[in-house]
PDB file of C-alpha atoms in Angstrom:
ATOM      1  CA  PRO V  17    -146.465 134.782 246.192  1.00  0.00           C
ATOM      2  CA  VAL V  18    -144.524 137.076 243.868  1.00  0.00           C
ATOM      3  CA  VAL V  19    -140.912 136.457 242.900  1.00  0.00           C
ATOM      4  CA  ALA V  20    -138.602 139.300 243.930  1.00  0.00           C
ATOM      5  CA  GLY V  21    -138.297 141.955 241.227  1.00  0.00           C
ATOM      6  CA  LEU V  22    -141.301 140.731 239.222  1.00  0.00           C
ATOM      7  CA  THR V  23    -144.720 142.350 238.813  1.00  0.00           C
ATOM      8  CA  ARG V  24    -148.318 141.693 239.783  1.00  0.00           C
ATOM      9  CA  THR V  25    -151.503 143.510 238.697  1.00  0.00           C
ATOM     10  CA  PHE V  26    -154.029 144.601 241.336  1.00  0.00           C
ATOM     11  CA  THR V  27    -157.569 145.831 240.705  1.00  0.00           C
ATOM     12  CA  ALA V  28    -159.904 147.667 243.125  1.00  0.00           C
ATOM     13  CA  SER V  29    -163.598 148.426 242.929  1.00  0.00           C
ATOM     14  CA  VAL V  30    -165.760 150.785 245.020  1.00  0.00           C
ATOM     15  CA  SER V  31    -169.460 150.101 245.528  1.00  0.00           C
ATOM     16  CA  GLY V  32    -172.328 152.116 246.980  1.00  0.00           C
ATOM     17  CA  THR V  33    -171.274 155.396 245.424  1.00  0.00           C
ATOM     18  CA  ALA V  34    -170.709 156.912 242.023  1.00  0.00           C
ATOM     19  CA  ALA V  35    -167.281 158.146 243.159  1.00  0.00           C
ATOM     20  CA  THR V  36    -165.291 155.006 242.405  1.00  0.00           C
ATOM     21  CA  GLY V  37    -161.787 156.509 242.377  1.00  0.00           C
ATOM     22  CA  VAL V  38    -159.056 154.987 244.532  1.00  0.00           C
ATOM     23  CA  THR V  39    -155.515 155.798 245.530  1.00  0.00           C
ATOM     24  CA  TRP V  40    -152.841 153.142 245.998  1.00  0.00           C
ATOM     25  CA  THR V  41    -150.013 152.658 248.478  1.00  0.00           C
ATOM     26  CA  ALA V  42    -147.624 149.794 249.210  1.00  0.00           C
ATOM     27  CA  SER V  43    -145.386 148.947 252.156  1.00  0.00           C
ATOM     28  CA  GLY V  44    -142.627 147.972 249.760  1.00  0.00           C
ATOM     29  CA  GLY V  45    -141.920 147.734 246.059  1.00  0.00           C
ATOM     30  CA  THR V  46    -143.174 150.268 243.522  1.00  0.00           C
ATOM     31  CA  ILE V  47    -146.552 151.073 241.995  1.00  0.00           C
ATOM     32  CA  SER V  48    -147.034 151.947 238.328  1.00  0.00           C
ATOM     33  CA  GLY V  49    -150.217 153.442 236.949  1.00  0.00           C
ATOM     34  CA  SER V  50    -153.354 154.775 238.640  1.00  0.00           C
ATOM     35  CA  GLY V  51    -157.070 154.297 238.684  1.00  0.00           C
ATOM     36  CA  ALA V  52    -158.851 151.014 239.310  1.00  0.00           C
ATOM     37  CA  SER V  53    -155.940 148.831 238.136  1.00  0.00           C
ATOM     38  CA  ILE V  54    -152.215 149.209 238.839  1.00  0.00           C
ATOM     39  CA  THR V  55    -149.015 147.211 238.380  1.00  0.00           C
ATOM     40  CA  TRP V  56    -146.959 146.504 241.468  1.00  0.00           C
ATOM     41  CA  THR V  57    -143.270 145.581 241.196  1.00  0.00           C
ATOM     42  CA  ALA V  58    -142.000 143.488 244.066  1.00  0.00           C
ATOM     43  CA  PRO V  59    -138.826 144.632 245.842  1.00  0.00           C
ATOM     44  CA  ALA V  60    -135.538 142.877 245.171  1.00  0.00           C
ATOM     45  CA  THR V  61    -135.521 141.104 248.543  1.00  0.00           C
ATOM     46  CA  ALA V  62    -137.895 138.562 250.005  1.00  0.00           C
ATOM     47  CA  GLY V  63    -140.446 139.531 252.644  1.00  0.00           C
ATOM     48  CA  ASN V  64    -144.105 140.264 253.354  1.00  0.00           C
ATOM     49  CA  HIS V  65    -145.772 143.406 252.015  1.00  0.00           C
ATOM     50  CA  THR V  66    -149.185 145.072 251.847  1.00  0.00           C
ATOM     51  CA  VAL V  67    -150.727 146.738 248.796  1.00  0.00           C
ATOM     52  CA  THR V  68    -153.611 149.030 249.793  1.00  0.00           C
ATOM     53  CA  ALA V  69    -156.380 150.777 247.820  1.00  0.00           C
ATOM     54  CA  ALA V  70    -158.197 153.682 249.550  1.00  0.00           C
ATOM     55  CA  SER V  71    -161.395 155.392 248.410  1.00  0.00           C
ATOM     56  CA  VAL V  72    -160.800 158.890 247.085  1.00  0.00           C
ATOM     57  CA  LEU V  73    -164.204 159.935 248.458  1.00  0.00           C
ATOM     58  CA  ASN V  74    -163.542 158.491 251.911  1.00  0.00           C
ATOM     59  CA  PRO V  75    -159.846 157.594 252.486  1.00  0.00           C
ATOM     60  CA  ALA V  76    -160.779 155.764 255.662  1.00  0.00           C
ATOM     61  CA  VAL V  77    -162.406 153.074 253.529  1.00  0.00           C
ATOM     62  CA  THR V  78    -159.662 150.749 252.324  1.00  0.00           C
ATOM     63  CA  ALA V  79    -158.954 147.262 251.082  1.00  0.00           C
ATOM     64  CA  ALA V  80    -155.586 145.567 251.226  1.00  0.00           C
ATOM     65  CA  ALA V  81    -153.779 142.597 249.729  1.00  0.00           C
ATOM     66  CA  GLN V  82    -151.063 140.769 251.653  1.00  0.00           C
ATOM     67  CA  VAL V  83    -148.225 139.699 249.365  1.00  0.00           C
ATOM     68  CA  THR V  84    -145.381 137.330 250.101  1.00  0.00           C
ATOM     69  CA  VAL V  85    -142.232 138.061 248.076  1.00  0.00           C
ATOM     70  CA  THR V  86    -140.076 135.013 247.475  1.00  0.00           C
ATOM     71  CA  PRO V  87    -136.381 135.110 246.466  1.00  0.00           C
ATOM     72  CA  PHE V  88    -135.437 135.076 242.789  1.00  0.00           C
ATOM     73  CA  VAL V  89    -133.019 132.182 242.603  1.00  0.00           C
ATOM     74  CA  VAL V  90    -131.042 130.635 239.763  1.00  0.00           C
ATOM     75  CA  SER V  91    -129.190 127.496 240.789  1.00  0.00           C
ATOM     76  CA  VAL V  92    -127.179 124.886 238.906  1.00  0.00           C
ATOM     77  CA  ALA V  93    -126.684 121.240 239.818  1.00  0.00           C
ATOM     78  CA  PRO V  94    -124.201 119.875 240.481  1.00  0.00           C
ATOM     79  CA  ALA V  95    -122.699 123.004 242.062  1.00  0.00           C
ATOM     80  CA  THR V  96    -119.102 121.871 241.510  1.00  0.00           C
ATOM     81  CA  ALA V  97    -117.426 119.340 239.255  1.00  0.00           C
ATOM     82  CA  SER V  98    -114.012 117.753 238.912  1.00  0.00           C
ATOM     83  CA  LEU V  99    -113.460 116.489 235.369  1.00  0.00           C
ATOM     84  CA  PHE V 100    -110.648 115.004 233.352  1.00  0.00           C
ATOM     85  CA  ARG V 101    -109.445 116.642 230.145  1.00  0.00           C
ATOM     86  CA  GLY V 102    -112.137 116.434 227.468  1.00  0.00           C
ATOM     87  CA  GLN V 103    -114.600 114.682 229.765  1.00  0.00           C
ATOM     88  CA  PRO V 104    -118.311 115.278 229.062  1.00  0.00           C
ATOM     89  CA  ALA V 105    -120.762 116.211 231.820  1.00  0.00           C
ATOM     90  CA  THR V 106    -124.360 117.385 232.159  1.00  0.00           C
ATOM     91  CA  PHE V 107    -125.590 120.295 234.285  1.00  0.00           C
ATOM     92  CA  THR V 108    -129.162 121.386 235.067  1.00  0.00           C
ATOM     93  CA  ALA V 109    -130.370 124.879 235.961  1.00  0.00           C
ATOM     94  CA  THR V 110    -133.400 125.790 238.040  1.00  0.00           C
ATOM     95  CA  ALA V 111    -134.812 129.338 237.985  1.00  0.00           C
ATOM     96  CA  SER V 112    -137.607 130.793 240.112  1.00  0.00           C
ATOM     97  CA  THR V 113    -139.313 131.787 236.882  1.00  0.00           C
ATOM     98  CA  GLY V 114    -138.509 131.706 233.173  1.00  0.00           C
ATOM     99  CA  GLY V 115    -135.583 130.082 231.396  1.00  0.00           C
ATOM    100  CA  VAL V 116    -131.810 130.523 231.332  1.00  0.00           C
ATOM    101  CA  THR V 117    -128.988 131.104 228.900  1.00  0.00           C
ATOM    102  CA  TRP V 118    -125.620 129.373 229.329  1.00  0.00           C
ATOM    103  CA  ALA V 119    -121.990 130.431 229.035  1.00  0.00           C
ATOM    104  CA  SER V 120    -118.616 129.094 230.147  1.00  0.00           C
ATOM    105  CA  THR V 121    -115.153 130.589 230.463  1.00  0.00           C
ATOM    106  CA  CYS V 122    -113.631 127.452 228.906  1.00  0.00           C
ATOM    107  CA  GLY V 123    -114.705 124.125 227.468  1.00  0.00           C
ATOM    108  CA  ASN V 124    -117.547 123.526 225.010  1.00  0.00           C
ATOM    109  CA  VAL V 125    -121.216 124.077 225.858  1.00  0.00           C
ATOM    110  CA  THR V 126    -124.356 122.839 224.099  1.00  0.00           C
ATOM    111  CA  ALA V 127    -127.518 124.122 225.732  1.00  0.00           C
ATOM    112  CA  ASN V 128    -130.940 122.504 225.615  1.00  0.00           C
ATOM    113  CA  GLY V 129    -133.126 124.745 227.735  1.00  0.00           C
ATOM    114  CA  ALA V 130    -132.440 124.085 231.407  1.00  0.00           C
ATOM    115  CA  THR V 131    -129.954 121.314 230.559  1.00  0.00           C
ATOM    116  CA  LEU V 132    -126.351 121.925 229.523  1.00  0.00           C
ATOM    117  CA  ASN V 133    -124.166 119.346 227.819  1.00  0.00           C
ATOM    118  CA  TYR V 134    -120.611 120.298 228.621  1.00  0.00           C
ATOM    119  CA  THR V 135    -117.200 119.078 227.470  1.00  0.00           C
ATOM    120  CA  ALA V 136    -114.149 119.966 229.543  1.00  0.00           C
ATOM    121  CA  PRO V 137    -111.205 121.587 227.719  1.00  0.00           C
ATOM    122  CA  THR V 138    -108.009 119.686 226.985  1.00  0.00           C
ATOM    123  CA  ALA V 139    -105.933 121.899 229.284  1.00  0.00           C
ATOM    124  CA  PRO V 140    -106.132 121.616 233.088  1.00  0.00           C
ATOM    125  CA  GLY V 141    -107.373 124.548 235.129  1.00  0.00           C
ATOM    126  CA  THR V 142    -110.626 126.084 236.332  1.00  0.00           C
ATOM    127  CA  CYS V 143    -113.703 126.875 234.244  1.00  0.00           C
ATOM    128  CA  ILE V 144    -116.777 128.816 235.398  1.00  0.00           C
ATOM    129  CA  ILE V 145    -120.141 127.829 233.926  1.00  0.00           C
ATOM    130  CA  THR V 146    -122.909 130.444 234.235  1.00  0.00           C
ATOM    131  CA  ALA V 147    -126.682 130.047 233.897  1.00  0.00           C
ATOM    132  CA  ARG V 148    -128.317 133.483 233.452  1.00  0.00           C
ATOM    133  CA  SER V 149    -132.043 134.164 233.868  1.00  0.00           C
ATOM    134  CA  THR V 150    -133.880 135.250 230.732  1.00  0.00           C
ATOM    135  CA  VAL V 151    -136.365 137.155 232.904  1.00  0.00           C
ATOM    136  CA  ASP V 152    -133.831 139.097 234.979  1.00  0.00           C
ATOM    137  CA  THR V 153    -130.342 138.994 233.490  1.00  0.00           C
ATOM    138  CA  THR V 154    -128.790 140.118 236.760  1.00  0.00           C
ATOM    139  CA  ARG V 155    -129.741 136.763 238.299  1.00  0.00           C
ATOM    140  CA  THR V 156    -127.253 133.966 237.721  1.00  0.00           C
ATOM    141  CA  GLY V 157    -126.190 130.581 239.009  1.00  0.00           C
ATOM    142  CA  THR V 158    -122.628 129.323 238.588  1.00  0.00           C
ATOM    143  CA  VAL V 159    -120.615 126.125 238.670  1.00  0.00           C
ATOM    144  CA  MET V 160    -116.873 125.861 239.157  1.00  0.00           C
ATOM    145  CA  VAL V 161    -115.356 123.084 237.078  1.00  0.00           C
ATOM    146  CA  THR V 162    -111.884 121.868 237.967  1.00  0.00           C
ATOM    147  CA  VAL V 163    -110.162 120.248 234.992  1.00  0.00           C
ATOM    148  CA  ARG V 164    -107.782 117.701 236.444  1.00  0.00           C
ATOM    149  CA  PRO V 165    -104.143 117.613 235.263  1.00  0.00           C
ATOM    150  CA  GLU V 166    -103.897 113.824 235.068  1.00  0.00           C
ATOM    151  CA  TRP V 167    -103.954 112.013 231.745  1.00  0.00           C
ATOM    152  CA  LEU V 168    -106.816 109.504 231.738  1.00  0.00           C
ATOM    153  CA  VAL V 169    -106.390 106.277 229.762  1.00  0.00           C
ATOM    154  CA  THR V 170    -109.784 105.361 228.306  1.00  0.00           C
ATOM    155  CA  SER V 171    -109.005 102.376 226.067  1.00  0.00           C
ATOM    156  CA  THR V 172    -107.046  99.115 226.004  1.00  0.00           C
ATOM    157  CA  ASN V 173    -106.503  99.705 222.276  1.00  0.00           C
ATOM    158  CA  ASP V 174    -102.794 100.457 221.761  1.00  0.00           C
ATOM    159  CA  ALA V 175    -103.403 102.791 218.812  1.00  0.00           C
ATOM    160  CA  ASN V 176    -101.527 106.087 218.677  1.00  0.00           C
ATOM    161  CA  ASP V 177    -102.834 109.055 216.684  1.00  0.00           C
ATOM    162  CA  GLY V 178    -100.853 111.548 218.754  1.00  0.00           C
ATOM    163  CA  GLN V 179    -103.893 112.638 220.767  1.00  0.00           C
ATOM    164  CA  CYS V 180    -105.179 111.741 224.229  1.00  0.00           C
ATOM    165  CA  THR V 181    -108.912 112.418 224.180  1.00  0.00           C
ATOM    166  CA  TRP V 182    -111.912 111.285 226.172  1.00  0.00           C
ATOM    167  CA  SER V 183    -113.123 109.102 223.288  1.00  0.00           C
ATOM    168  CA  HIS V 184    -109.744 107.388 222.955  1.00  0.00           C
ATOM    169  CA  CYS V 185    -106.547 107.624 224.944  1.00  0.00           C
ATOM    170  CA  SER V 186    -104.257 104.615 225.045  1.00  0.00           C
ATOM    171  CA  LEU V 187    -101.508 104.084 227.595  1.00  0.00           C
ATOM    172  CA  ARG V 188     -99.037 104.822 224.791  1.00  0.00           C
ATOM    173  CA  GLU V 189    -100.738 108.125 223.961  1.00  0.00           C
ATOM    174  CA  ALA V 190    -100.916 109.122 227.628  1.00  0.00           C
ATOM    175  CA  ILE V 191     -97.177 108.551 228.092  1.00  0.00           C
ATOM    176  CA  THR V 192     -96.421 110.506 224.903  1.00  0.00           C
ATOM    177  CA  GLN V 193     -98.575 113.433 226.063  1.00  0.00           C
ATOM    178  CA  GLY V 194     -97.096 113.338 229.556  1.00  0.00           C
ATOM    179  CA  ASN V 195     -93.537 113.345 228.194  1.00  0.00           C
ATOM    180  CA  ALA V 196     -94.381 116.468 226.170  1.00  0.00           C
ATOM    181  CA  ALA V 197     -95.719 118.315 229.235  1.00  0.00           C
ATOM    182  CA  SER V 198     -93.642 120.025 231.896  1.00  0.00           C
ATOM    183  CA  GLY V 199     -92.974 118.693 235.375  1.00  0.00           C
ATOM    184  CA  PRO V 200     -94.108 115.409 236.930  1.00  0.00           C
ATOM    185  CA  PHE V 201     -97.229 113.826 235.514  1.00  0.00           C
ATOM    186  CA  THR V 202     -99.808 111.232 236.494  1.00  0.00           C
ATOM    187  CA  ILE V 203    -101.524 108.671 234.275  1.00  0.00           C
ATOM    188  CA  VAL V 204    -104.833 107.286 235.539  1.00  0.00           C
ATOM    189  CA  LEU V 205    -106.293 103.981 234.326  1.00  0.00           C
ATOM    190  CA  ASP V 206    -108.963 103.448 236.962  1.00  0.00           C
ATOM    191  CA  PRO V 207    -110.126 106.703 238.556  1.00  0.00           C
ATOM    192  CA  ALA V 208    -112.585 107.087 241.379  1.00  0.00           C
ATOM    193  CA  PRO V 209    -116.064 108.338 240.395  1.00  0.00           C
ATOM    194  CA  VAL V 210    -115.942 111.937 239.182  1.00  0.00           C
ATOM    195  CA  SER V 211    -118.210 114.662 240.547  1.00  0.00           C
ATOM    196  CA  GLY V 212    -120.518 116.090 237.892  1.00  0.00           C
ATOM    197  CA  ALA V 213    -120.149 113.235 235.412  1.00  0.00           C
ATOM    198  CA  ALA V 214    -120.853 109.573 234.938  1.00  0.00           C
ATOM    199  CA  PRO V 215    -118.465 107.459 237.026  1.00  0.00           C
ATOM    200  CA  ALA V 216    -115.284 106.723 235.108  1.00  0.00           C
ATOM    201  CA  ALA V 217    -114.152 103.859 237.349  1.00  0.00           C
ATOM    202  CA  GLY V 218    -113.486 100.617 235.510  1.00  0.00           C
ATOM    203  CA  LEU V 219    -113.010 102.216 232.087  1.00  0.00           C
ATOM    204  CA  VAL V 220    -109.793 100.296 231.477  1.00  0.00           C
ATOM    205  CA  THR V 221    -109.756  96.656 232.566  1.00  0.00           C
ATOM    206  CA  GLY V 222    -108.733  93.452 230.836  1.00  0.00           C
ATOM    207  CA  THR V 223    -105.585  93.353 228.730  1.00  0.00           C
ATOM    208  CA  ILE V 224    -103.563  96.014 226.933  1.00  0.00           C
ATOM    209  CA  THR V 225    -101.674  94.236 224.143  1.00  0.00           C
ATOM    210  CA  LEU V 226     -98.745  96.391 223.074  1.00  0.00           C
ATOM    211  CA  THR V 227     -97.876  96.605 219.392  1.00  0.00           C
ATOM    212  CA  ALA V 228     -94.384  97.885 220.198  1.00  0.00           C
ATOM    213  CA  ALA V 229     -92.333  98.966 223.183  1.00  0.00           C
ATOM    214  CA  LEU V 230     -93.860 101.847 225.089  1.00  0.00           C
ATOM    215  CA  PRO V 231     -92.185 105.266 224.755  1.00  0.00           C
ATOM    216  CA  VAL V 232     -89.227 105.953 227.031  1.00  0.00           C
ATOM    217  CA  ILE V 233     -90.445 107.860 230.092  1.00  0.00           C
ATOM    218  CA  THR V 234     -88.476 111.100 230.202  1.00  0.00           C
ATOM    219  CA  ARG V 235     -89.767 112.688 233.409  1.00  0.00           C
ATOM    220  CA  ALA V 236     -91.214 111.720 236.786  1.00  0.00           C
ATOM    221  CA  MET V 237     -94.428 109.768 236.285  1.00  0.00           C
ATOM    222  CA  THR V 238     -97.056 108.130 238.471  1.00  0.00           C
ATOM    223  CA  ILE V 239     -99.447 105.482 237.136  1.00  0.00           C
ATOM    224  CA  VAL V 240    -102.694 104.832 239.011  1.00  0.00           C
ATOM    225  CA  GLY V 241    -104.123 101.461 237.958  1.00  0.00           C
ATOM    226  CA  PRO V 242    -106.920  99.109 239.053  1.00  0.00           C
ATOM    227  CA  GLY V 243    -104.609  96.298 240.175  1.00  0.00           C
ATOM    228  CA  ALA V 244    -103.051  93.232 238.567  1.00  0.00           C
ATOM    229  CA  ASP V 245    -106.261  91.229 239.032  1.00  0.00           C
ATOM    230  CA  ARG V 246    -108.138  93.642 236.744  1.00  0.00           C
ATOM    231  CA  LEU V 247    -105.618  94.868 234.176  1.00  0.00           C
ATOM    232  CA  THR V 248    -102.665  93.263 232.416  1.00  0.00           C
ATOM    233  CA  VAL V 249    -100.170  94.947 230.099  1.00  0.00           C
TER     234      VAL V 249
END
């Protein structure tokens, strides 16, 4: 098999005569070069093709190679992801041949060959991650990442540094960030497993011991918790 758009070398020999010249034809794709050895470039679409060498002395004498052209595919798994703000995730690319380069419209990317370590941005919205073939840069695979608008509490520690990040976001910090946003907001303490990342369920259980009264809630707010049997404030 030959991957669509890639090349294969074919060689012909003629015996029984000193006139060893050949001419080449193909049912699809393109031929480069002449003489006993040529380079054949497969067409851009999959299918079955024939590459034929004919004797210059007697064109009725031929030999042919049957070639199966397979699709050139770049895919990324998982194909979609729903992440919280700042949440890390890992994506893996598979290409028909060769490696890939990575890019994203938002968030932070750290590539290690076919594996991408990704961190969602701090603002909700949609990010597109692209894996591009190093062999044929027109071939790509993409992932749509939805960055969820909820504020995710990740710690029972009541500290407040003014930030709500994946590494540390207390209930206090989540309320502060939500108050500063516009419109209704949701705080999540026990989310369902998240597509494209390690399950986040059960991150916050036990007891949150407050060091002071929580901030006054200044706008509509929803809190999604694991239940009184798993978390106490």
